[in-house]
Each structure stands twice: as structure tokens, then as C-alpha cells.
Amino acid sequence: MAAYSRTILLATRVLCSSGGAMQLLQLREQLLETCDITEQEFFLITQECSRFLVLGLTVVAQTSLRLCRSYGREEPGEAGACQDLHLCKFFIYGNCKFGKGRKLCKFSHDIQSHHNWRVLRDCTLHELDEDDLFLLLLQNDPTLLPEVCSHYNRGSGPYGCCTFKSTCTKVHLCQHFVQGDCMFGHKCKRQHAIDEHGRRVLEERGLSGDIIHRLPFVYRNKHYLTAATASTLTEKSPDFSTKPAVHLDETDILCLHFIRNSCKFRNECHQVHFHLPYKWEVLVDETWVKLQHMEDIERDFCDPSKSQSSGDRPVDFLTMTWELRHVRRLSTVSSVRKPPHYMLTTEWLWYYKVDQEKWIEYGQPDDRQRTTSVTSRILEERFLADRTADVKVVKGKREYIISFKDMYQRNLNNNTKRKVQRRPRFVSVAQVEKQASKEKP
């Protein structure tokens, strides 16, 4: 997906400007007019990228990004390791009373602060403007909005079974409208919009009028996302015959035999021929051209702490771009898919983030000599089997869940999360040449 980062960004902007969700075919029409992608690539992006949830003919914008619930209460040193946004909740609501007056708010209103920019960059959301980002948070972060009142949707009275009636602090909306299956439409006796009383209650909580106006559809999107996470939706995505069955980063594999000077197929080989087990290319005028200083780029990429290569004209590893052009990395097949005697396969290593600069490989001891119950090889096998799976991992007395979909490790007790990286083990040109010379026929 990294090669399509600009398309994903544009699609996210289009969805947010349309209320956070829209018809899949409508999104396709808009993107194909402005992006240099095929219809086949569009359907692959929307099906494979974790930014999009496709439900039938509807696509919803989603993210694992959250507002930090401990912001302002962290111990020294903890804030730097936090992977959530440090922002004023009322700033997101569009109605912080301190932000509008002389007295400054003690919580940040700066999405470009050092911490927030780093977190947004890790999620590749750093190029979204405030309005789009805030809408994305409202429909994805479960802590930002009050719940829909379940009692309001029961019983026959004007407030259903809600005993609080006009003083209820939850939202009075038709549950079937939120679920997108209300049969009565404008004749429904339950609210499909926020009434005057509800508006006053929400304004007292700090929400601006503009957000309150959009809430019914934000709640609908929240329902879709929550139901999908809980695996309660039975509706399947459309079966487009043009959708490829392979992942983007496996369509171009470097030929192992060519590196060892033993490929029998030569120019007829369906795999890419290159003298290294990795190849960095940039897209120039619809043609992939190899990048200079490839060994240096690869060395930096293999370091999980680096988000870009060194030098004055770096490759951005998060967006996979170089001077605003798409970049891709081709490699040999993963080592877990070949027997051990196969040389120059790509050994992928898995890391979790300990603090702002330090990463530890799974299966290796941390500074307290604790190791995880899974290793890089186990994670790589699970990842190749199912790239949307969740994997349970134990370290010491604590249990975590690794999500391949959003590349985070979550603590099951307090729901804190750490960033996860998948990077290859570095192999120098000299090592390749030495290994290849040993295997020449």
C-alpha cells in the first residue's frame, strides 16, 4: 500500500469531506478522475488498506488513532512513548472556551506539535487538515461522543423507556436510522436528527453547532465501524471480478536464481532480475527507475528507528516517496517460504517500540531480560498467512495483542499501545557477492 500513499491520502480527504463515508462507486469515480490509477488498483486499495472499511457498496474512513486519555497525567518520560494524540478535547469539538479568550488553554491546540506530528506521521495522517482529522477522530475514537440512548428506542412514549426524558445526557436518535435500516423514513416517530433539547445538552458538553448538525451520520459511521470490529456484520463486500488475488508487494519478486547466476529462463523469467536481493525504484513518467545509493537506502530502511534515508534527498519510508514521487522496494521471497538451505531470501524482522527511539525485536530480551512468547519468524509466518490477523503475545505476566491491520501492539489490561515495525535484515553488497560466488554452478 505504501506505493499508493498519495491516493490513500486523497481518498481519505474525499471521504472526510463527504461526512466520513460514501458510496464506493462514487469514490471510485472521483479518484479515477484525479489519480493515475487503474480501476483494478482502486478496488485493491480499498479492500487491502486499513484506512477503509468496505461494507457492501459503502466505504467508511477508519483509523486506530485515538486521543490520549492520560494526557496531562503522564509521569516524566512516558509522554514521549505515547502513540496517541495530545490535544484538547474541546478543541476537537470546535468549542474550547479558552482557545477563544485571553486565557490560554492548558491543553494543546497544535496538531503540528512535535509529539502530535510524530504520531500523525506514524499513522500517515500528518497531511490531513484539522477538519478532516477531527471528523476521523469523532467517528473512530469511542471516548469522544456520548452514546445513543438505548432506552429511548424502547417503548411507545415520546422518550421511549428513558426515565431521564428531557434531562438525558445521551443522544436520542432512532437506532434503526443509525444502523441504516429504518423502514419509516421521515415518518418515523424516533429522531433522525438532533432536536433543540439535544442540541442544548450537546452544546453544554462543548460540541459546536457544526459538529452537532453532522452527528446523526457520524453515529451511523461509528455503528458500522464498531459492528465490523465486533464481527457482527454479515454483509459481505462486493465480488469484483477485476480485483487481483495477490498483495501489491508480492506482484514483483526478485529472482533468487539470477542473483546466483543460475536462472534457466533468462529473459523469459516471470520474476525480476537484479544482482541484489532488494531493489529500490522511483516512478518517473510511468516508468520505474532504480534509485542511486541503493545500499545506503537499504541500510537505513533495515533500521526500525529510521523513518527516512540519510542525505539531502531522502526516501520517506512511511509514505514511500522520494521528492513527491512514488517509491517501491522489490525483494526476494520471504525466508519463511523457502527451506533453510535457500540463500539470499529476505529475512523479515519484527520489532515493537519501547520508547521514542528504541525498538526491540520480538523474541529478544528487553532491558529487564524479558522476552516475548513469539519471535520474528512466528510473526512473519502468521503475517503471510493472514495480513489482517491479530496475534496474542505474552511478555512476563502481561498479555498483548498484535494487530497486523494497524501495526500496533495493545496491552489487554489498560489498552495502551505500541507501534510495531516489519523491516528486513540488512545484507550488504559485499555479503551478496560473497554468498553468490559460493553458489555459482
mmCIF file with all atom_site columns, N, CA and C in Angstrom, residues 54-110:
data_model
loop_
_atom_site.group_PDB
_atom_site.id
_atom_site.type_symbol
_atom_site.label_atom_id
_atom_site.label_alt_id
_atom_site.label_comp_id
_atom_site.label_asym_id
_atom_site.label_entity_id
_atom_site.label_seq_id
_atom_site.pdbx_PDB_ins_code
_atom_site.Cartn_x
_atom_site.Cartn_y
_atom_site.Cartn_z
_atom_site.occupancy
_atom_site.B_iso_or_equiv
_atom_site.pdbx_formal_charge
_atom_site.auth_seq_id
_atom_site.auth_comp_id
_atom_site.auth_asym_id
_atom_site.auth_atom_id
_atom_site.pdbx_PDB_model_num
ATOM 1   N N  . VAL A 1 54  ? -14.962 -1.389 3.826  1.00 0.00 ? 54  VAL A N  1
ATOM 2   C CA . VAL A 1 54  ? -15.948 -1.537 2.754  1.00 0.00 ? 54  VAL A CA 1
ATOM 3   C C  . VAL A 1 54  ? -17.055 -2.462 3.227  1.00 0.00 ? 54  VAL A C  1
ATOM 4   N N  . LEU A 1 55  ? -18.278 -1.923 3.237  1.00 0.00 ? 55  LEU A N  1
ATOM 5   C CA . LEU A 1 55  ? -19.453 -2.681 3.655  1.00 0.00 ? 55  LEU A CA 1
ATOM 6   C C  . LEU A 1 55  ? -20.469 -2.625 2.527  1.00 0.00 ? 55  LEU A C  1
ATOM 7   N N  . GLY A 1 56  ? -20.592 -3.717 1.806  1.00 0.00 ? 56  GLY A N  1
ATOM 8   C CA . GLY A 1 56  ? -21.475 -3.714 0.650  1.00 0.00 ? 56  GLY A CA 1
ATOM 9   C C  . GLY A 1 56  ? -20.990 -2.702 -0.369 1.00 0.00 ? 56  GLY A C  1
ATOM 10  N N  . LEU A 1 57  ? -21.803 -1.687 -0.642 1.00 0.00 ? 57  LEU A N  1
ATOM 11  C CA . LEU A 1 57  ? -21.429 -0.649 -1.605 1.00 0.00 ? 57  LEU A CA 1
ATOM 12  C C  . LEU A 1 57  ? -21.049 0.656  -0.913 1.00 0.00 ? 57  LEU A C  1
ATOM 13  N N  . THR A 1 58  ? -20.797 0.602  0.393  1.00 0.00 ? 58  THR A N  1
ATOM 14  C CA . THR A 1 58  ? -20.406 1.785  1.160  1.00 0.00 ? 58  THR A CA 1
ATOM 15  C C  . THR A 1 58  ? -18.983 1.627  1.669  1.00 0.00 ? 58  THR A C  1
ATOM 16  N N  . VAL A 1 59  ? -18.212 2.715  1.658  1.00 0.00 ? 59  VAL A N  1
ATOM 17  C CA . VAL A 1 59  ? -16.857 2.703  2.212  1.00 0.00 ? 59  VAL A CA 1
ATOM 18  C C  . VAL A 1 59  ? -16.782 3.758  3.310  1.00 0.00 ? 59  VAL A C  1
ATOM 19  N N  . VAL A 1 60  ? -16.226 3.381  4.471  1.00 0.00 ? 60  VAL A N  1
ATOM 20  C CA . VAL A 1 60  ? -16.132 4.238  5.642  1.00 0.00 ? 60  VAL A CA 1
ATOM 21  C C  . VAL A 1 60  ? -14.659 4.460  5.977  1.00 0.00 ? 60  VAL A C  1
ATOM 22  N N  . ALA A 1 61  ? -14.301 5.706  6.324  1.00 0.00 ? 61  ALA A N  1
ATOM 23  C CA . ALA A 1 61  ? -12.926 6.014  6.705  1.00 0.00 ? 61  ALA A CA 1
ATOM 24  C C  . ALA A 1 61  ? -12.678 5.569  8.139  1.00 0.00 ? 61  ALA A C  1
ATOM 25  N N  . GLN A 1 62  ? -11.596 4.830  8.362  1.00 0.00 ? 62  GLN A N  1
ATOM 26  C CA . GLN A 1 62  ? -11.299 4.358  9.709  1.00 0.00 ? 62  GLN A CA 1
ATOM 27  C C  . GLN A 1 62  ? -9.822  4.565  10.043 1.00 0.00 ? 62  GLN A C  1
ATOM 28  N N  . THR A 1 63  ? -9.522  4.603  11.346 1.00 0.00 ? 63  THR A N  1
ATOM 29  C CA . THR A 1 63  ? -8.155  4.739  11.827 1.00 0.00 ? 63  THR A CA 1
ATOM 30  C C  . THR A 1 63  ? -8.074  4.197  13.239 1.00 0.00 ? 63  THR A C  1
ATOM 31  N N  . SER A 1 64  ? -6.902  3.732  13.638 1.00 0.00 ? 64  SER A N  1
ATOM 32  C CA . SER A 1 64  ? -6.678  3.279  15.016 1.00 0.00 ? 64  SER A CA 1
ATOM 33  C C  . SER A 1 64  ? -6.229  4.425  15.906 1.00 0.00 ? 64  SER A C  1
ATOM 34  N N  . LEU A 1 65  ? -6.050  5.615  15.334 1.00 0.00 ? 65  LEU A N  1
ATOM 35  C CA . LEU A 1 65  ? -5.585  6.770  16.098 1.00 0.00 ? 65  LEU A CA 1
ATOM 36  C C  . LEU A 1 65  ? -6.632  7.187  17.127 1.00 0.00 ? 65  LEU A C  1
ATOM 37  N N  . ARG A 1 66  ? -6.157  7.531  18.327 1.00 0.00 ? 66  ARG A N  1
ATOM 38  C CA . ARG A 1 66  ? -7.046  7.931  19.409 1.00 0.00 ? 66  ARG A CA 1
ATOM 39  C C  . ARG A 1 66  ? -6.498  9.169  20.117 1.00 0.00 ? 66  ARG A C  1
ATOM 40  N N  . LEU A 1 67  ? -7.369  9.824  20.862 1.00 0.00 ? 67  LEU A N  1
ATOM 41  C CA . LEU A 1 67  ? -6.968  10.917 21.736 1.00 0.00 ? 67  LEU A CA 1
ATOM 42  C C  . LEU A 1 67  ? -6.481  10.303 23.040 1.00 0.00 ? 67  LEU A C  1
ATOM 43  N N  . CYS A 1 68  ? -5.345  10.764 23.535 1.00 0.00 ? 68  CYS A N  1
ATOM 44  C CA . CYS A 1 68  ? -4.753  10.186 24.747 1.00 0.00 ? 68  CYS A CA 1
ATOM 45  C C  . CYS A 1 68  ? -5.631  10.487 25.965 1.00 0.00 ? 68  CYS A C  1
ATOM 46  N N  . ARG A 1 69  ? -6.034  9.448  26.666 1.00 0.00 ? 69  ARG A N  1
ATOM 47  C CA . ARG A 1 69  ? -6.859  9.627  27.856 1.00 0.00 ? 69  ARG A CA 1
ATOM 48  C C  . ARG A 1 69  ? -6.029  10.004 29.079 1.00 0.00 ? 69  ARG A C  1
ATOM 49  N N  . SER A 1 70  ? -4.715  9.828  28.990 1.00 0.00 ? 70  SER A N  1
ATOM 50  C CA . SER A 1 70  ? -3.839  10.149 30.121 1.00 0.00 ? 70  SER A CA 1
ATOM 51  C C  . SER A 1 70  ? -3.090  11.458 29.912 1.00 0.00 ? 70  SER A C  1
ATOM 52  N N  . TYR A 1 71  ? -3.398  12.160 28.830 1.00 0.00 ? 71  TYR A N  1
ATOM 53  C CA . TYR A 1 71  ? -2.694  13.405 28.510 1.00 0.00 ? 71  TYR A CA 1
ATOM 54  C C  . TYR A 1 71  ? -2.780  14.381 29.686 1.00 0.00 ? 71  TYR A C  1
ATOM 55  N N  . GLY A 1 72  ? -1.617  14.858 30.131 1.00 0.00 ? 72  GLY A N  1
ATOM 56  C CA . GLY A 1 72  ? -1.544  15.778 31.263 1.00 0.00 ? 72  GLY A CA 1
ATOM 57  C C  . GLY A 1 72  ? -1.304  15.074 32.577 1.00 0.00 ? 72  GLY A C  1
ATOM 58  N N  . ARG A 1 73  ? -1.439  13.710 32.579 1.00 0.00 ? 73  ARG A N  1
ATOM 59  C CA . ARG A 1 73  ? -1.235  12.959 33.819 1.00 0.00 ? 73  ARG A CA 1
ATOM 60  C C  . ARG A 1 73  ? -0.061  12.000 33.731 1.00 0.00 ? 73  ARG A C  1
ATOM 61  N N  . GLU A 1 74  ? 0.667   11.983 32.612 1.00 0.00 ? 74  GLU A N  1
ATOM 62  C CA . GLU A 1 74  ? 1.767   11.033 32.450 1.00 0.00 ? 74  GLU A CA 1
ATOM 63  C C  . GLU A 1 74  ? 2.924   11.370 33.371 1.00 0.00 ? 74  GLU A C  1
ATOM 64  N N  . GLU A 1 75  ? 3.634   10.323 33.772 1.00 0.00 ? 75  GLU A N  1
ATOM 65  C CA . GLU A 1 75  ? 4.880   10.522 34.502 1.00 0.00 ? 75  GLU A CA 1
ATOM 66  C C  . GLU A 1 75  ? 5.941   10.985 33.515 1.00 0.00 ? 75  GLU A C  1
ATOM 67  N N  . PRO A 1 76  ? 6.994   11.682 34.009 1.00 0.00 ? 76  PRO A N  1
ATOM 68  C CA . PRO A 1 76  ? 8.068   12.126 33.110 1.00 0.00 ? 76  PRO A CA 1
ATOM 69  C C  . PRO A 1 76  ? 8.654   10.946 32.339 1.00 0.00 ? 76  PRO A C  1
ATOM 70  N N  . GLY A 1 77  ? 8.776   11.122 31.069 1.00 0.00 ? 77  GLY A N  1
ATOM 71  C CA . GLY A 1 77  ? 9.342   10.078 30.215 1.00 0.00 ? 77  GLY A CA 1
ATOM 72  C C  . GLY A 1 77  ? 8.288   9.229  29.531 1.00 0.00 ? 77  GLY A C  1
ATOM 73  N N  . GLU A 1 78  ? 7.072   9.161  30.101 1.00 0.00 ? 78  GLU A N  1
ATOM 74  C CA . GLU A 1 78  ? 6.024   8.347  29.497 1.00 0.00 ? 78  GLU A CA 1
ATOM 75  C C  . GLU A 1 78  ? 5.406   9.018  28.281 1.00 0.00 ? 78  GLU A C  1
ATOM 76  N N  . ALA A 1 79  ? 5.324   10.349 28.326 1.00 0.00 ? 79  ALA A N  1
ATOM 77  C CA . ALA A 1 79  ? 4.660   11.068 27.240 1.00 0.00 ? 79  ALA A CA 1
ATOM 78  C C  . ALA A 1 79  ? 5.344   10.830 25.905 1.00 0.00 ? 79  ALA A C  1
ATOM 79  N N  . GLY A 1 80  ? 6.674   10.723 25.911 1.00 0.00 ? 80  GLY A N  1
ATOM 80  C CA . GLY A 1 80  ? 7.397   10.536 24.664 1.00 0.00 ? 80  GLY A CA 1
ATOM 81  C C  . GLY A 1 80  ? 7.105   9.209  23.996 1.00 0.00 ? 80  GLY A C  1
ATOM 82  N N  . ALA A 1 81  ? 6.726   8.191  24.799 1.00 0.00 ? 81  ALA A N  1
ATOM 83  C CA . ALA A 1 81  ? 6.437   6.873  24.236 1.00 0.00 ? 81  ALA A CA 1
ATOM 84  C C  . ALA A 1 81  ? 4.983   6.716  23.840 1.00 0.00 ? 81  ALA A C  1
ATOM 85  N N  . CYS A 1 82  ? 4.135   7.687  24.172 1.00 0.00 ? 82  CYS A N  1
ATOM 86  C CA . CYS A 1 82  ? 2.704   7.601  23.896 1.00 0.00 ? 82  CYS A CA 1
ATOM 87  C C  . CYS A 1 82  ? 2.456   7.647  22.388 1.00 0.00 ? 82  CYS A C  1
ATOM 88  N N  . GLN A 1 83  ? 1.563   6.797  21.925 1.00 0.00 ? 83  GLN A N  1
ATOM 89  C CA . GLN A 1 83  ? 1.242   6.730  20.499 1.00 0.00 ? 83  GLN A CA 1
ATOM 90  C C  . GLN A 1 83  ? -0.115  7.344  20.191 1.00 0.00 ? 83  GLN A C  1
ATOM 91  N N  . ASP A 1 84  ? -0.674  8.102  21.155 1.00 0.00 ? 84  ASP A N  1
ATOM 92  C CA . ASP A 1 84  ? -1.950  8.768  20.953 1.00 0.00 ? 84  ASP A CA 1
ATOM 93  C C  . ASP A 1 84  ? -1.760  10.281 20.893 1.00 0.00 ? 84  ASP A C  1
ATOM 94  N N  . LEU A 1 85  ? -2.777  10.980 20.381 1.00 0.00 ? 85  LEU A N  1
ATOM 95  C CA . LEU A 1 85  ? -2.688  12.428 20.217 1.00 0.00 ? 85  LEU A CA 1
ATOM 96  C C  . LEU A 1 85  ? -2.817  13.162 21.549 1.00 0.00 ? 85  LEU A C  1
ATOM 97  N N  . HIS A 1 86  ? -2.016  14.203 21.725 1.00 0.00 ? 86  HIS A N  1
ATOM 98  C CA . HIS A 1 86  ? -2.098  15.074 22.897 1.00 0.00 ? 86  HIS A CA 1
ATOM 99  C C  . HIS A 1 86  ? -2.768  16.374 22.455 1.00 0.00 ? 86  HIS A C  1
ATOM 100 N N  . LEU A 1 87  ? -4.096  16.394 22.571 1.00 0.00 ? 87  LEU A N  1
ATOM 101 C CA . LEU A 1 87  ? -4.886  17.540 22.128 1.00 0.00 ? 87  LEU A CA 1
ATOM 102 C C  . LEU A 1 87  ? -6.018  17.802 23.117 1.00 0.00 ? 87  LEU A C  1
ATOM 103 N N  . CYS A 1 88  ? -6.461  19.038 23.137 1.00 0.00 ? 88  CYS A N  1
ATOM 104 C CA . CYS A 1 88  ? -7.629  19.430 23.929 1.00 0.00 ? 88  CYS A CA 1
ATOM 105 C C  . CYS A 1 88  ? -8.889  18.835 23.291 1.00 0.00 ? 88  CYS A C  1
ATOM 106 N N  . LYS A 1 89  ? -9.680  18.130 24.088 1.00 0.00 ? 89  LYS A N  1
ATOM 107 C CA . LYS A 1 89  ? -10.902 17.510 23.575 1.00 0.00 ? 89  LYS A CA 1
ATOM 108 C C  . LYS A 1 89  ? -11.877 18.567 23.054 1.00 0.00 ? 89  LYS A C  1
ATOM 109 N N  . PHE A 1 90  ? -11.943 19.696 23.729 1.00 0.00 ? 90  PHE A N  1
ATOM 110 C CA . PHE A 1 90  ? -12.895 20.731 23.330 1.00 0.00 ? 90  PHE A CA 1
ATOM 111 C C  . PHE A 1 90  ? -12.430 21.464 22.072 1.00 0.00 ? 90  PHE A C  1
ATOM 112 N N  . PHE A 1 91  ? -11.143 21.417 21.808 1.00 0.00 ? 91  PHE A N  1
ATOM 113 C CA . PHE A 1 91  ? -10.619 21.944 20.547 1.00 0.00 ? 91  PHE A CA 1
ATOM 114 C C  . PHE A 1 91  ? -11.137 21.096 19.387 1.00 0.00 ? 91  PHE A C  1
ATOM 115 N N  . ILE A 1 92  ? -11.175 19.768 19.588 1.00 0.00 ? 92  ILE A N  1
ATOM 116 C CA . ILE A 1 92  ? -11.719 18.871 18.572 1.00 0.00 ? 92  ILE A CA 1
ATOM 117 C C  . ILE A 1 92  ? -13.218 19.103 18.415 1.00 0.00 ? 92  ILE A C  1
ATOM 118 N N  . TYR A 1 93  ? -13.892 19.387 19.524 1.00 0.00 ? 93  TYR A N  1
ATOM 119 C CA . TYR A 1 93  ? -15.320 19.703 19.476 1.00 0.00 ? 93  TYR A CA 1
ATOM 120 C C  . TYR A 1 93  ? -15.599 21.031 18.778 1.00 0.00 ? 93  TYR A C  1
ATOM 121 N N  . GLY A 1 94  ? -14.552 21.852 18.586 1.00 0.00 ? 94  GLY A N  1
ATOM 122 C CA . GLY A 1 94  ? -14.723 23.145 17.922 1.00 0.00 ? 94  GLY A CA 1
ATOM 123 C C  . GLY A 1 94  ? -15.287 24.219 18.811 1.00 0.00 ? 94  GLY A C  1
ATOM 124 N N  . ASN A 1 95  ? -15.135 24.044 20.148 1.00 0.00 ? 95  ASN A N  1
ATOM 125 C CA . ASN A 1 95  ? -15.793 24.996 21.042 1.00 0.00 ? 95  ASN A CA 1
ATOM 126 C C  . ASN A 1 95  ? -15.044 25.159 22.359 1.00 0.00 ? 95  ASN A C  1
ATOM 127 N N  . CYS A 1 96  ? -13.695 25.217 22.316 1.00 0.00 ? 96  CYS A N  1
ATOM 128 C CA . CYS A 1 96  ? -12.927 25.413 23.548 1.00 0.00 ? 96  CYS A CA 1
ATOM 129 C C  . CYS A 1 96  ? -13.032 26.871 23.982 1.00 0.00 ? 96  CYS A C  1
ATOM 130 N N  . LYS A 1 97  ? -13.558 27.088 25.193 1.00 0.00 ? 97  LYS A N  1
ATOM 131 C CA . LYS A 1 97  ? -13.770 28.466 25.657 1.00 0.00 ? 97  LYS A CA 1
ATOM 132 C C  . LYS A 1 97  ? -12.456 29.182 25.927 1.00 0.00 ? 97  LYS A C  1
ATOM 133 N N  . PHE A 1 98  ? -11.398 28.432 26.237 1.00 0.00 ? 98  PHE A N  1
ATOM 134 C CA . PHE A 1 98  ? -10.116 29.075 26.493 1.00 0.00 ? 98  PHE A CA 1
ATOM 135 C C  . PHE A 1 98  ? -9.417  29.457 25.191 1.00 0.00 ? 98  PHE A C  1
ATOM 136 N N  . GLY A 1 99  ? -9.618  28.646 24.179 1.00 0.00 ? 99  GLY A N  1
ATOM 137 C CA . GLY A 1 99  ? -8.969  28.941 22.905 1.00 0.00 ? 99  GLY A CA 1
ATOM 138 C C  . GLY A 1 99  ? -9.480  30.216 22.270 1.00 0.00 ? 99  GLY A C  1
ATOM 139 N N  . LYS A 1 100 ? -10.700 30.654 22.670 1.00 0.00 ? 100 LYS A N  1
ATOM 140 C CA . LYS A 1 100 ? -11.283 31.853 22.079 1.00 0.00 ? 100 LYS A CA 1
ATOM 141 C C  . LYS A 1 100 ? -11.057 33.103 22.932 1.00 0.00 ? 100 LYS A C  1
ATOM 142 N N  . GLY A 1 101 ? -10.617 32.927 24.161 1.00 0.00 ? 101 GLY A N  1
ATOM 143 C CA . GLY A 1 101 ? -10.437 34.070 25.055 1.00 0.00 ? 101 GLY A CA 1
ATOM 144 C C  . GLY A 1 101 ? -8.985  34.414 25.276 1.00 0.00 ? 101 GLY A C  1
ATOM 145 N N  . ARG A 1 102 ? -8.754  35.275 26.266 1.00 0.00 ? 102 ARG A N  1
ATOM 146 C CA . ARG A 1 102 ? -7.386  35.704 26.558 1.00 0.00 ? 102 ARG A CA 1
ATOM 147 C C  . ARG A 1 102 ? -6.611  34.627 27.311 1.00 0.00 ? 102 ARG A C  1
ATOM 148 N N  . LYS A 1 103 ? -7.327  33.872 28.152 1.00 0.00 ? 103 LYS A N  1
ATOM 149 C CA . LYS A 1 103 ? -6.674  32.839 28.940 1.00 0.00 ? 103 LYS A CA 1
ATOM 150 C C  . LYS A 1 103 ? -6.375  31.633 28.057 1.00 0.00 ? 103 LYS A C  1
ATOM 151 N N  . LEU A 1 104 ? -5.106  31.239 28.025 1.00 0.00 ? 104 LEU A N  1
ATOM 152 C CA . LEU A 1 104 ? -4.706  30.133 27.171 1.00 0.00 ? 104 LEU A CA 1
ATOM 153 C C  . LEU A 1 104 ? -5.145  28.800 27.768 1.00 0.00 ? 104 LEU A C  1
ATOM 154 N N  . CYS A 1 105 ? -5.524  27.877 26.905 1.00 0.00 ? 105 CYS A N  1
ATOM 155 C CA . CYS A 1 105 ? -5.903  26.537 27.337 1.00 0.00 ? 105 CYS A CA 1
ATOM 156 C C  . CYS A 1 105 ? -4.649  25.774 27.759 1.00 0.00 ? 105 CYS A C  1
ATOM 157 N N  . LYS A 1 106 ? -4.763  25.016 28.847 1.00 0.00 ? 106 LYS A N  1
ATOM 158 C CA . LYS A 1 106 ? -3.592  24.265 29.327 1.00 0.00 ? 106 LYS A CA 1
ATOM 159 C C  . LYS A 1 106 ? -3.322  23.016 28.476 1.00 0.00 ? 106 LYS A C  1
ATOM 160 N N  . PHE A 1 107 ? -4.259  22.670 27.608 1.00 0.00 ? 107 PHE A N  1
ATOM 161 C CA . PHE A 1 107 ? -4.068  21.539 26.701 1.00 0.00 ? 107 PHE A CA 1
ATOM 162 C C  . PHE A 1 107 ? -3.785  22.050 25.291 1.00 0.00 ? 107 PHE A C  1
ATOM 163 N N  . SER A 1 108 ? -3.063  21.257 24.550 1.00 0.00 ? 108 SER A N  1
ATOM 164 C CA . SER A 1 108 ? -2.581  21.689 23.236 1.00 0.00 ? 108 SER A CA 1
ATOM 165 C C  . SER A 1 108 ? -3.708  21.832 22.213 1.00 0.00 ? 108 SER A C  1
ATOM 166 N N  . HIS A 1 109 ? -3.571  22.881 21.377 1.00 0.00 ? 109 HIS A N  1
ATOM 167 C CA . HIS A 1 109 ? -4.437  23.079 20.214 1.00 0.00 ? 109 HIS A CA 1
ATOM 168 C C  . HIS A 1 109 ? -3.620  22.956 18.933 1.00 0.00 ? 109 HIS A C  1
ATOM 169 N N  . ASP A 1 110 ? -2.445  22.359 19.040 1.00 0.00 ? 110 ASP A N  1
ATOM 170 C CA . ASP A 1 110 ? -1.498  22.319 17.926 1.00 0.00 ? 110 ASP A CA 1
ATOM 171 C C  . ASP A 1 110 ? -1.337  20.890 17.410 1.00 0.00 ? 110 ASP A C  1
#
